[in-house]
GROMACS .gro file of C-alpha atoms in nm:
model
  100
    1PHE     CA    1   9.077  13.766  17.249
    2ILE     CA    2   9.085  13.852  17.613
    3GLU     CA    3   9.143  14.175  17.497
    4TRP     CA    4   8.795  14.152  17.308
    5ILE     CA    5   8.663  13.935  17.564
    6LEU     CA    6   8.742  14.174  17.855
    7SER     CA    7   8.468  14.456  17.963
    8LEU     CA    8   8.416  14.727  18.188
    9PRO     CA    9   8.149  14.873  18.337
   10PRO     CA   10   8.019  15.175  18.129
   11GLN     CA   11   8.216  15.483  18.364
   12ASP     CA   12   8.490  15.310  18.417
   13GLU     CA   13   8.543  15.206  18.027
   14THR     CA   14   8.457  15.537  17.992
   15ARG     CA   15   8.728  15.653  18.217
   16PHE     CA   16   8.996  15.402  18.139
   17TRP     CA   17   8.969  15.552  17.742
   18GLU     CA   18   9.072  15.858  17.872
   19GLU     CA   19   9.346  15.797  18.079
   20LEU     CA   20   9.505  15.539  17.834
   21SER     CA   21   9.465  15.840  17.543
   22ASN     CA   22   9.647  16.149  17.788
   23CYS     CA   23   9.909  15.823  17.902
   24GLU     CA   24   9.917  15.827  17.495
   25GLU     CA   25  10.001  16.215  17.432
   26GLY     CA   26  10.210  16.224  17.784
   27GLN     CA   27  10.458  15.951  17.642
   28LYS     CA   28  10.385  16.005  17.258
   29MET     CA   29  10.329  15.622  17.243
   30PRO     CA   30  10.071  15.511  17.123
   31TYR     CA   31   9.903  15.190  17.275
   32ILE     CA   32   9.880  14.834  17.061
   33THR     CA   33   9.707  14.574  17.149
   34ASN     CA   34   9.847  14.214  17.104
   35ALA     CA   35   9.731  14.149  16.845
   36GLU     CA   36   9.857  14.438  16.677
   37ARG     CA   37  10.193  14.362  16.752
   38ALA     CA   38  10.170  13.970  16.620
   39ARG     CA   39  10.023  14.107  16.267
   40MET     CA   40  10.353  14.383  16.281
   41GLU     CA   41  10.603  14.084  16.401
   42ILE     CA   42  10.435  13.858  16.125
   43SER     CA   43  10.487  14.171  15.879
   44GLU     CA   44  10.816  14.201  15.980
   45ARG     CA   45  10.883  13.799  15.923
   46LYS     CA   46  10.737  13.802  15.571
   47GLY     CA   47  10.956  14.131  15.447
   48GLU     CA   48  11.242  13.982  15.559
   49GLN     CA   49  11.156  13.666  15.381
   50THR     CA   50  11.085  13.862  15.047
   51MET     CA   51  11.411  14.047  15.145
   52LEU     CA   52  11.589  13.771  15.208
   53THR     CA   53  11.461  13.601  14.881
   54ARG     CA   54  11.513  13.903  14.621
   55GLN     CA   55  11.914  13.912  14.766
   56LEU     CA   56  11.913  13.519  14.696
   57LYS     CA   57  11.800  13.494  14.361
   58ARG     CA   58  11.980  13.802  14.228
   59ARG     CA   59  12.335  13.637  14.385
   60PHE     CA   60  12.183  13.293  14.250
   61GLY     CA   61  11.979  13.315  14.035
   62GLU     CA   62  11.623  13.151  14.068
   63LEU     CA   63  11.582  12.907  14.413
   64PRO     CA   64  11.569  12.546  14.417
   65THR     CA   65  11.178  12.481  14.608
   66TRP     CA   66  11.371  12.310  14.955
   67ALA     CA   67  11.554  12.637  14.988
   68SER     CA   68  11.184  12.880  14.927
   69GLU     CA   69  11.013  12.574  15.145
   70LYS     CA   70  11.339  12.637  15.439
   71ILE     CA   71  11.280  13.061  15.363
   72ALA     CA   72  10.889  13.014  15.426
   73LYS     CA   73  10.929  12.833  15.730
   74ALA     CA   74  11.211  13.029  15.885
   75GLU     CA   75  11.276  13.225  16.252
   76GLN     CA   76  11.321  13.573  16.189
   77PRO     CA   77  11.659  13.520  16.402
   78SER     CA   78  11.753  13.311  16.112
   79LEU     CA   79  11.623  13.531  15.820
   80GLU     CA   80  11.862  13.778  15.983
   81GLU     CA   81  12.129  13.517  15.987
   82TRP     CA   82  12.090  13.489  15.636
   83SER     CA   83  12.052  13.756  15.491
   84LEU     CA   84  12.374  13.849  15.595
   85ARG     CA   85  12.566  13.586  15.509
   86VAL     CA   86  12.440  13.621  15.189
   87LEU     CA   87  12.702  13.910  15.152
   88ASP     CA   88  13.004  13.652  15.158
   89ALA     CA   89  12.845  13.313  15.094
   90GLN     CA   90  12.998  13.117  14.727
   91SER     CA   91  12.711  12.860  14.706
   92LEU     CA   92  12.351  12.873  14.792
   93ASP     CA   93  12.431  12.602  15.048
   94SER     CA   94  12.693  12.816  15.265
   95VAL     CA   95  12.418  13.067  15.318
   96PHE     CA   96  12.174  12.758  15.525
   97SER     CA   97  12.468  12.598  15.637
   98ASP     CA   98  12.423  12.538  16.024
   99GLU     CA   99  12.805  12.609  16.035
  100VAL     CA  100  12.901  12.991  16.117
   0.00000   0.00000   0.00000
């Protein structure tokens, strides 16, 4: 939001974009806005959810509603942990268990 409402005088805005371009080229790193970063995080999370769902279905068959809902609400660290557990888990419940 701040990036959207923030405005510079025309001469300063031109200078800003020139400096940013030079910085990106020198650092070999593009500028990413907060909105782009948030979209990337959401996309990564959705990818983790999709992969975990595929793994679980392959290992345990169709997922019950509770498991799908748990995956949909999960944060990144939980998704990563569960995707590792699925390799050794003997049951769907053990994947989502709070015990390590």
